[in-house]
């Protein structure tokens, strides 16, 4: 069952139960009030007859052989006047004889000739005055009054259900529009959703979906870049190994040993690529990093510089004392080493690479920031910029190294950002959560 059908069913059932409960209570209350009103009419009729008799007492002081008959307009009412001895002095052409004669003062109900009658008897000045209503006519009057109440009540209920259906349909139209938007969307379409002026309750869903699409799009781009970088990382050393082996087959002596040594260097490079891939797989699972101690950034930098080719070109600038990062120590070492290797690789040999470490407060959280600044022209700028672009995204980096650094930052609530610097190179900023 759809959400709209479920909502309509629940609201309609609740509305019907509520209205029926009110209708039953009104029916019972109205029935009692109508009966009371008709009883009051009987009592008023008896009092009116008693008032007329009181104005002409002489007319009822003598006895009649035959009672005086009155013919009312309606056959559903009756009236009888009798003396204290039980002699009938006057009565209507309705129920006659003793059928009303033994009525006691007050209201009573009795059956006369198979019909139910409602009686009221008033005792005054030695006379008993009885007025009566036929039960069938009383019920017809009650039913007529109740029917007058039920018809507009029923129409109002039906109108309420129609308005409820229209309101729910209109109210859920943005949700239906969102459903159609998602249903007709192509799998490759990761653009933000737009359903017009969405209600406040639907905006969090739309924002969450748009955020999800943005993350999926970044993931797809990263996977595409990862596949491209991986193919490049494998193709280059494989081509070199193949070339050096072919050369080694054709020559002898020292040149052959040199070609084999270069081929061995290519194998070593392939091994490094494989290790980078294994590290990336461990980062994606994160099972190996559930429990860890905070990392000393200065120690991680020293370990990253061990045996690094060109490490003497790295100029360190630590603005604060030793700080701790809330990231596993081995991963910080790998991230710093990859960033430094990238900076050394894509900057001129006569240019130093600056490493700056600082601790700043960002979004009410202490962040350890490592900025690696290379000198010289960076290929990422030439390939993706036009000389006027002053910022660079990590997606435009090189090789598997930066992909691993980006994964480390994402896994541990950090970030990696890149932008051009005044030296013509790149500033790679790695921000990791700090420890107070």
Short mmCIF file of C-alpha atoms in Angstrom, two decimals:
data_model
loop_
_atom_site.label_atom_id
_atom_site.label_comp_id
_atom_site.label_asym_id
_atom_site.label_seq_id
_atom_site.Cartn_x
_atom_site.Cartn_y
_atom_site.Cartn_z
CA UNK A 1 0.00 0.00 0.00
CA UNK A 2 1.32 3.41 -0.95
CA UNK A 3 1.92 6.15 1.59
CA UNK A 4 -0.91 8.21 0.13
CA UNK A 5 -3.38 5.31 0.30
CA UNK A 6 -2.31 4.49 3.85
CA UNK A 7 -2.66 8.11 4.94
CA UNK A 8 -6.06 8.43 3.27
CA UNK A 9 -7.26 5.20 4.86
CA UNK A 10 -6.11 6.17 8.34
CA UNK A 11 -7.49 9.72 8.20
CA UNK A 12 -10.77 8.64 6.57
CA UNK A 13 -11.33 5.88 9.13
CA UNK A 14 -10.53 8.24 11.99
CA UNK A 15 -12.86 10.89 10.55
CA UNK A 16 -15.71 8.42 9.99
CA UNK A 17 -15.40 6.95 13.49
CA UNK A 18 -15.32 10.44 15.01
CA UNK A 19 -18.31 11.67 13.03
CA UNK A 20 -20.32 8.48 13.67
CA UNK A 21 -19.63 8.75 17.39
CA UNK A 22 -20.81 12.35 17.38
CA UNK A 23 -23.84 11.37 15.27
CA UNK A 24 -24.86 8.59 17.70
CA UNK A 25 -24.48 10.88 20.69
CA UNK A 26 -26.49 13.59 18.93
CA UNK A 27 -29.14 11.06 17.90
CA UNK A 28 -29.61 9.83 21.46
CA UNK A 29 -29.59 13.34 22.88
CA UNK A 30 -31.93 14.69 20.21
CA UNK A 31 -34.34 11.75 20.66
CA UNK A 32 -34.57 12.42 24.39
CA UNK A 33 -35.09 16.14 23.79
CA UNK A 34 -37.86 15.51 21.22
CA UNK A 35 -39.63 13.15 23.66
CA UNK A 36 -39.34 15.74 26.41
CA UNK A 37 -40.68 18.44 24.08
CA UNK A 38 -43.68 16.31 23.05
CA UNK A 39 -44.38 15.50 26.72
CA UNK A 40 -44.26 19.19 27.49
CA UNK A 41 -46.74 19.76 24.66
CA UNK A 42 -49.10 17.19 26.22
CA UNK A 43 -48.80 18.89 29.59
CA UNK A 44 -49.37 22.31 28.00
CA UNK A 45 -52.52 21.00 26.24
CA UNK A 46 -53.87 19.64 29.53
CA UNK A 47 -53.13 22.94 31.28
CA UNK A 48 -54.86 24.84 28.46
CA UNK A 49 -57.99 22.68 28.78
CA UNK A 50 -57.91 23.15 32.57
CA UNK A 51 -57.68 26.91 32.05
CA UNK A 52 -60.74 26.91 29.73
CA UNK A 53 -62.73 24.83 32.24
CA UNK A 54 -61.76 27.20 35.04
CA UNK A 55 -63.22 30.10 33.04
CA UNK A 56 -66.64 28.32 32.70
CA UNK A 57 -67.02 26.13 35.75
CA UNK A 58 -70.82 26.07 35.42
CA UNK A 59 -70.74 24.13 32.21
CA UNK A 60 -69.27 21.11 33.99
CA UNK A 61 -71.31 21.33 37.20
CA UNK A 62 -74.19 19.26 35.80
CA UNK A 63 -74.04 15.67 34.72
CA UNK A 64 -74.43 14.55 31.12
CA UNK A 65 -75.99 11.31 30.03
CA UNK A 66 -73.73 11.30 27.05
CA UNK A 67 -70.32 12.95 27.11
CA UNK A 68 -69.73 15.94 24.88
CA UNK A 69 -67.73 14.88 21.84
CA UNK A 70 -65.00 16.91 20.22
CA UNK A 71 -63.43 16.16 16.85
CA UNK A 72 -59.82 17.32 16.70
CA UNK A 73 -58.12 18.03 13.41
CA UNK A 74 -55.56 15.26 13.97
CA UNK A 75 -56.63 11.76 14.86
CA UNK A 76 -53.31 11.23 16.55
CA UNK A 77 -54.30 13.31 19.61
CA UNK A 78 -56.99 12.72 22.21
CA UNK A 79 -58.41 14.48 25.25
CA UNK A 80 -60.76 13.38 27.99
CA UNK A 81 -62.31 15.21 30.95
CA UNK A 82 -63.90 13.22 33.75
CA UNK A 83 -65.10 13.85 37.25
CA UNK A 84 -63.54 12.56 40.42
CA UNK A 85 -66.16 9.77 40.45
CA UNK A 86 -64.95 8.59 37.04
CA UNK A 87 -67.85 9.96 34.96
CA UNK A 88 -66.68 11.08 31.52
CA UNK A 89 -67.78 14.65 30.97
CA UNK A 90 -66.03 15.36 27.66
CA UNK A 91 -63.80 13.49 25.27
CA UNK A 92 -62.51 13.57 21.71
CA UNK A 93 -63.55 11.24 18.97
CA UNK A 94 -60.33 9.26 19.45
CA UNK A 95 -59.95 6.51 22.05
CA UNK A 96 -63.22 6.33 23.98
CA UNK A 97 -64.79 4.69 26.96
CA UNK A 98 -62.65 3.47 29.73
CA UNK A 99 -59.52 3.33 27.58
CA UNK A 100 -58.35 6.62 29.09
CA UNK A 101 -60.48 6.65 32.23
CA UNK A 102 -58.15 4.89 34.61
CA UNK A 103 -55.11 7.00 33.79
CA UNK A 104 -53.27 8.16 36.87
CA UNK A 105 -52.01 11.73 37.27
CA UNK A 106 -48.72 12.32 35.43
CA UNK A 107 -47.21 10.69 32.36
CA UNK A 108 -48.04 7.12 31.40
CA UNK A 109 -47.82 4.94 28.33
CA UNK A 110 -50.44 2.39 27.38
CA UNK A 111 -51.74 0.37 24.47
CA UNK A 112 -55.18 1.25 23.15
CA UNK A 113 -56.72 -0.90 20.40
CA UNK A 114 -53.29 -2.27 19.56
CA UNK A 115 -51.68 1.17 19.32
CA UNK A 116 -49.31 2.79 21.76
CA UNK A 117 -50.42 6.09 23.27
CA UNK A 118 -48.59 8.55 25.47
CA UNK A 119 -50.87 10.01 28.20
CA UNK A 120 -50.68 12.94 30.58
CA UNK A 121 -53.30 13.36 33.32
CA UNK A 122 -53.85 16.59 35.26
CA UNK A 123 -56.05 16.74 38.37
CA UNK A 124 -57.69 20.14 39.07
CA UNK A 125 -60.82 21.21 41.04
CA UNK A 126 -62.16 17.68 41.24
CA UNK A 127 -61.69 17.06 37.53
CA UNK A 128 -59.22 14.77 35.79
CA UNK A 129 -58.00 16.04 32.43
CA UNK A 130 -56.14 13.53 30.25
CA UNK A 131 -54.37 14.38 26.99
CA UNK A 132 -52.80 11.74 24.76
CA UNK A 133 -50.54 11.42 21.69
CA UNK A 134 -50.43 8.40 19.41
CA UNK A 135 -47.01 6.73 19.55
CA UNK A 136 -46.67 6.25 15.79
CA UNK A 137 -47.13 9.95 15.10
CA UNK A 138 -44.71 10.83 17.88
CA UNK A 139 -42.11 8.55 16.31
CA UNK A 140 -42.78 9.98 12.85
CA UNK A 141 -42.21 13.46 14.22
CA UNK A 142 -39.02 12.33 16.00
CA UNK A 143 -37.75 10.57 12.85
CA UNK A 144 -38.52 13.63 10.73
CA UNK A 145 -36.55 15.89 13.05
CA UNK A 146 -33.65 13.41 13.19
CA UNK A 147 -33.73 13.04 9.40
CA UNK A 148 -33.42 16.79 9.01
CA UNK A 149 -30.32 16.55 11.18
CA UNK A 150 -28.81 13.45 9.52
CA UNK A 151 -29.03 14.60 5.89
CA UNK A 152 -26.80 17.69 6.21
CA UNK A 153 -24.62 15.77 8.66
CA UNK A 154 -24.07 13.01 6.08
CA UNK A 155 -23.44 15.53 3.31
CA UNK A 156 -20.91 17.28 5.52
CA UNK A 157 -19.18 13.93 6.19
CA UNK A 158 -18.97 13.12 2.48
CA UNK A 159 -17.73 16.63 1.75
CA UNK A 160 -15.08 16.27 4.44
CA UNK A 161 -13.87 12.99 2.92
CA UNK A 162 -13.67 14.60 -0.53
CA UNK A 163 -11.76 17.59 0.85
CA UNK A 164 -9.49 15.17 2.78
CA UNK A 165 -8.74 13.21 -0.40
CA UNK A 166 -7.99 16.40 -2.32
CA UNK A 167 -5.85 17.80 0.48
CA UNK A 168 -3.79 14.62 0.86
CA UNK A 169 -3.36 14.37 -2.90
CA UNK A 170 -2.22 17.96 -3.17
CA UNK A 171 -0.12 17.78 -0.02
CA UNK A 172 1.79 14.71 -1.21
CA UNK A 173 2.26 16.02 -4.75
CA UNK A 174 5.91 17.06 -4.07
CA UNK A 175 6.61 13.53 -2.83
CA UNK A 176 5.02 12.10 -5.97
CA UNK A 177 7.09 14.51 -8.05
CA UNK A 178 10.23 13.35 -6.26
CA UNK A 179 9.25 9.74 -6.98
CA UNK A 180 8.78 10.45 -10.68
CA UNK A 181 12.08 12.36 -10.79
CA UNK A 182 13.95 9.42 -9.29
CA UNK A 183 12.10 6.82 -11.37
CA UNK A 184 12.88 8.51 -14.69
CA UNK A 185 16.49 9.35 -13.77
CA UNK A 186 19.24 7.59 -15.68
CA UNK A 187 21.81 5.69 -13.56
CA UNK A 188 24.58 7.92 -14.91
CA UNK A 189 22.71 11.12 -14.00
CA UNK A 190 24.18 12.30 -10.69
CA UNK A 191 23.02 15.91 -10.90
CA UNK A 192 21.21 17.52 -7.97
CA UNK A 193 17.47 16.98 -7.67
CA UNK A 194 15.16 19.90 -8.30
CA UNK A 195 11.45 19.56 -7.47
CA UNK A 196 10.58 23.24 -7.26
CA UNK A 197 9.47 24.79 -4.00
CA UNK A 198 9.72 21.70 -1.80
CA UNK A 199 7.95 21.77 1.60
CA UNK A 200 10.02 22.06 4.75
CA UNK A 201 9.47 18.37 5.64
CA UNK A 202 10.80 17.24 2.24
CA UNK A 203 13.84 19.52 2.06
CA UNK A 204 16.00 17.33 4.36
CA UNK A 205 15.30 14.33 2.11
CA UNK A 206 16.13 16.29 -1.04
CA UNK A 207 19.27 17.72 0.55
CA UNK A 208 20.33 14.26 1.73
CA UNK A 209 19.78 12.78 -1.73
CA UNK A 210 21.69 15.63 -3.36
CA UNK A 211 24.51 15.12 -0.88
CA UNK A 212 24.47 11.40 -1.66
CA UNK A 213 24.58 12.09 -5.40
CA UNK A 214 27.52 14.47 -4.87
CA UNK A 215 29.42 11.85 -2.86
CA UNK A 216 28.66 9.17 -5.43
CA UNK A 217 29.82 11.49 -8.20
CA UNK A 218 33.06 12.19 -6.34
CA UNK A 219 33.49 8.47 -5.77
CA UNK A 220 32.93 7.72 -9.46
CA UNK A 221 35.42 10.41 -10.45
CA UNK A 222 37.92 9.08 -7.93
CA UNK A 223 37.43 5.53 -9.17
CA UNK A 224 37.91 6.65 -12.75
CA UNK A 225 41.02 8.59 -11.77
CA UNK A 226 42.19 5.62 -9.74
CA UNK A 227 41.76 3.27 -12.70
CA UNK A 228 43.60 5.70 -14.98
CA UNK A 229 46.43 6.24 -12.50
CA UNK A 230 46.73 2.53 -11.82
CA UNK A 231 46.95 1.74 -15.54
CA UNK A 232 49.59 4.43 -15.94
CA UNK A 233 51.56 3.26 -12.92
CA UNK A 234 51.62 -0.29 -14.23
CA UNK A 235 52.14 0.53 -17.89
CA UNK A 236 55.22 2.70 -17.43
CA UNK A 237 57.40 0.21 -15.46
CA UNK A 238 56.15 -2.73 -17.53
CA UNK A 239 57.14 -0.94 -20.72
CA UNK A 240 60.54 -0.15 -19.20
CA UNK A 241 61.09 -3.73 -18.03
CA UNK A 242 60.13 -5.09 -21.43
CA UNK A 243 62.48 -2.68 -23.19
CA UNK A 244 65.45 -3.37 -20.89
CA UNK A 245 64.98 -7.14 -21.18
CA UNK A 246 64.91 -6.89 -24.96
CA UNK A 247 68.11 -4.83 -24.83
CA UNK A 248 69.74 -7.36 -22.46
CA UNK A 249 69.11 -10.19 -24.95
CA UNK A 250 70.98 -8.36 -27.68
CA UNK A 251 74.06 -7.20 -25.79
CA UNK A 252 76.62 -8.66 -23.45
CA UNK A 253 78.93 -7.56 -20.75
CA UNK A 254 78.56 -4.37 -18.76
CA UNK A 255 75.74 -2.99 -20.94
CA UNK A 256 73.71 -6.15 -20.35
CA UNK A 257 74.16 -5.84 -16.58
CA UNK A 258 73.07 -2.20 -16.76
CA UNK A 259 69.91 -3.15 -18.69
CA UNK A 260 69.14 -5.90 -16.17
CA UNK A 261 69.66 -3.45 -13.30
CA UNK A 262 67.23 -1.03 -14.90
CA UNK A 263 64.76 -3.85 -15.40
CA UNK A 264 65.14 -4.70 -11.70
CA UNK A 265 64.39 -1.06 -10.88
CA UNK A 266 61.18 -1.37 -12.89
CA UNK A 267 60.26 -4.52 -10.96
CA UNK A 268 60.85 -2.62 -7.72
CA UNK A 269 58.57 0.11 -8.94
CA UNK A 270 55.89 -2.45 -9.75
CA UNK A 271 56.27 -3.85 -6.24
CA UNK A 272 55.77 -0.37 -4.80
CA UNK A 273 52.61 0.05 -6.88
CA UNK A 274 51.29 -3.29 -5.62
CA UNK A 275 52.00 -2.25 -2.03
CA UNK A 276 50.16 1.03 -2.62
CA UNK A 277 47.16 -0.91 -3.91
CA UNK A 278 47.20 -3.20 -0.87
CA UNK A 279 47.34 -0.16 1.40
CA UNK A 280 44.38 1.38 -0.43
CA UNK A 281 42.39 -1.84 0.03
CA UNK A 282 43.15 -1.83 3.77
CA UNK A 283 42.00 1.79 3.97
CA UNK A 284 38.70 0.99 2.31
CA UNK A 285 37.92 -1.81 4.79
CA UNK A 286 39.27 0.13 7.82
CA UNK A 287 39.09 -3.07 9.88
CA UNK A 288 42.82 -2.86 10.66
CA UNK A 289 42.53 0.69 12.05
CA UNK A 290 39.68 0.41 14.57
CA UNK A 291 41.96 0.83 17.56
CA UNK A 292 44.98 3.10 17.42
CA UNK A 293 46.99 5.55 19.48
CA UNK A 294 47.23 9.26 18.55
CA UNK A 295 50.15 9.98 16.25
CA UNK A 296 53.01 12.38 16.98
CA UNK A 297 53.26 14.46 13.82
CA UNK A 298 56.95 15.35 14.23
CA UNK A 299 57.93 11.70 14.65
CA UNK A 300 55.84 10.76 11.61
CA UNK A 301 57.63 13.42 9.53
CA UNK A 302 61.06 12.13 10.58
CA UNK A 303 60.11 8.57 9.65
CA UNK A 304 58.70 9.72 6.32
CA UNK A 305 61.98 11.42 5.40
CA UNK A 306 64.09 8.30 6.09
CA UNK A 307 65.81 7.11 2.86
CA UNK A 308 63.67 9.45 0.74
CA UNK A 309 65.46 10.44 -2.51
CA UNK A 310 65.83 14.21 -2.50
CA UNK A 311 64.83 14.44 1.14
CA UNK A 312 67.54 17.04 1.76
CA UNK A 313 65.46 19.53 -0.28
CA UNK A 314 62.61 19.43 2.28
CA UNK A 315 62.59 22.50 4.50
CA UNK A 316 60.54 22.03 7.68
CA UNK A 317 58.68 24.80 9.49
CA UNK A 318 56.97 23.67 12.70
CA UNK A 319 54.99 26.61 14.10
CA UNK A 320 54.03 24.85 17.33
CA UNK A 321 55.46 22.24 19.65
CA UNK A 322 54.85 18.61 18.94
CA UNK A 323 51.18 18.02 18.19
CA UNK A 324 49.14 14.81 18.09
CA UNK A 325 46.84 13.77 15.28
CA UNK A 326 43.86 11.48 15.79
CA UNK A 327 45.03 9.18 12.99
CA UNK A 328 47.04 5.94 13.05
CA UNK A 329 50.79 6.59 13.03
CA UNK A 330 51.60 4.39 9.99
CA UNK A 331 48.96 6.17 7.91
CA UNK A 332 50.31 9.63 8.80
CA UNK A 333 53.79 8.48 7.77
CA UNK A 334 52.45 7.17 4.45
CA UNK A 335 50.44 10.35 3.79
CA UNK A 336 53.37 12.68 4.51
CA UNK A 337 55.77 10.57 2.45
CA UNK A 338 53.41 10.40 -0.53
CA UNK A 339 52.85 14.18 -0.47
CA UNK A 340 56.57 14.88 -0.20
CA UNK A 341 57.42 12.43 -3.00
CA UNK A 342 54.80 14.03 -5.19
CA UNK A 343 56.15 17.53 -4.45
CA UNK A 344 59.76 16.47 -5.07
CA UNK A 345 58.81 14.72 -8.31
CA UNK A 346 56.91 17.64 -9.82
CA UNK A 347 59.15 20.53 -8.86
CA UNK A 348 62.50 21.69 -10.20
CA UNK A 349 65.60 20.04 -8.72
CA UNK A 350 66.97 23.41 -7.65
CA UNK A 351 63.78 24.37 -5.83
CA UNK A 352 63.20 23.42 -2.16
CA UNK A 353 60.00 21.79 -0.91
CA UNK A 354 58.55 23.47 2.17
CA UNK A 355 56.76 21.51 4.89
CA UNK A 356 54.75 23.61 7.31
CA UNK A 357 52.87 22.21 10.33
CA UNK A 358 50.35 24.22 12.34
CA UNK A 359 47.40 23.64 14.66
CA UNK A 360 44.17 25.58 14.07
CA UNK A 361 40.58 25.55 15.30
CA UNK A 362 38.09 24.69 12.57
CA UNK A 363 34.36 24.16 13.17
CA UNK A 364 34.92 23.94 16.93
CA UNK A 365 37.53 21.20 16.42
CA UNK A 366 41.31 21.28 16.62
CA UNK A 367 42.87 20.42 13.27
CA UNK A 368 46.51 19.62 12.54
CA UNK A 369 47.42 21.12 9.16
CA UNK A 370 50.39 20.00 7.10
CA UNK A 371 51.11 22.17 4.07
CA UNK A 372 53.58 20.85 1.48
CA UNK A 373 54.64 23.58 -0.96
CA UNK A 374 56.58 22.61 -4.07
CA UNK A 375 58.46 24.99 -6.30
CA UNK A 376 58.35 25.17 -10.05
CA UNK A 377 55.63 24.32 -12.54
CA UNK A 378 53.21 21.52 -11.63
CA UNK A 379 51.79 19.37 -14.46
CA UNK A 380 48.38 19.36 -12.76
CA UNK A 381 48.16 23.11 -13.35
CA UNK A 382 49.21 22.91 -16.98
CA UNK A 383 46.77 20.15 -17.65
CA UNK A 384 43.78 21.51 -15.78
CA UNK A 385 44.37 25.23 -15.48
CA UNK A 386 44.78 28.13 -17.85
CA UNK A 387 47.04 30.48 -15.92
CA UNK A 388 44.09 32.29 -14.33
CA UNK A 389 42.95 29.39 -12.19
CA UNK A 390 44.17 29.85 -8.63
CA UNK A 391 42.88 26.70 -6.95
CA UNK A 392 43.31 23.02 -7.56
CA UNK A 393 41.29 20.05 -6.34
CA UNK A 394 42.90 16.81 -5.09
CA UNK A 395 41.05 15.00 -7.86
CA UNK A 396 43.56 16.60 -10.25
CA UNK A 397 46.63 15.10 -8.56
CA UNK A 398 49.02 12.47 -9.89
CA UNK A 399 49.45 8.78 -9.24
CA UNK A 400 48.22 6.44 -6.56
CA UNK A 401 50.02 8.31 -3.80
CA UNK A 402 47.59 11.22 -3.67
CA UNK A 403 44.64 8.84 -3.99
CA UNK A 404 45.84 7.08 -0.84
CA UNK A 405 46.35 10.40 0.97
CA UNK A 406 42.82 11.45 0.05
CA UNK A 407 41.43 8.13 1.29
CA UNK A 408 43.27 8.52 4.60
CA UNK A 409 41.84 12.02 5.03
CA UNK A 410 38.28 10.87 4.27
CA UNK A 411 38.46 7.80 6.50
CA UNK A 412 39.54 9.83 9.54
CA UNK A 413 37.40 12.98 9.11
CA UNK A 414 40.15 15.03 7.53
CA UNK A 415 40.49 16.69 4.15
CA UNK A 416 43.03 17.22 1.38
CA UNK A 417 43.03 20.49 -0.52
CA UNK A 418 45.28 21.81 -3.28
CA UNK A 419 45.83 25.27 -4.73
CA UNK A 420 48.42 27.13 -6.75
CA UNK A 421 51.08 29.11 -4.97
CA UNK A 422 53.02 32.20 -5.93
CA UNK A 423 56.07 30.12 -6.87
CA UNK A 424 54.19 28.49 -9.76
CA UNK A 425 53.83 25.19 -7.98
CA UNK A 426 51.18 23.65 -5.76
CA UNK A 427 50.31 23.86 -2.08
CA UNK A 428 48.93 20.55 -0.80
CA UNK A 429 47.17 21.02 2.54
CA UNK A 430 46.40 17.90 4.60
CA UNK A 431 44.17 18.58 7.60
CA UNK A 432 43.69 15.88 10.24
CA UNK A 433 41.74 16.01 13.54
CA UNK A 434 44.03 16.91 16.42
CA UNK A 435 44.12 15.72 20.01
CA UNK A 436 43.85 18.25 22.84
#
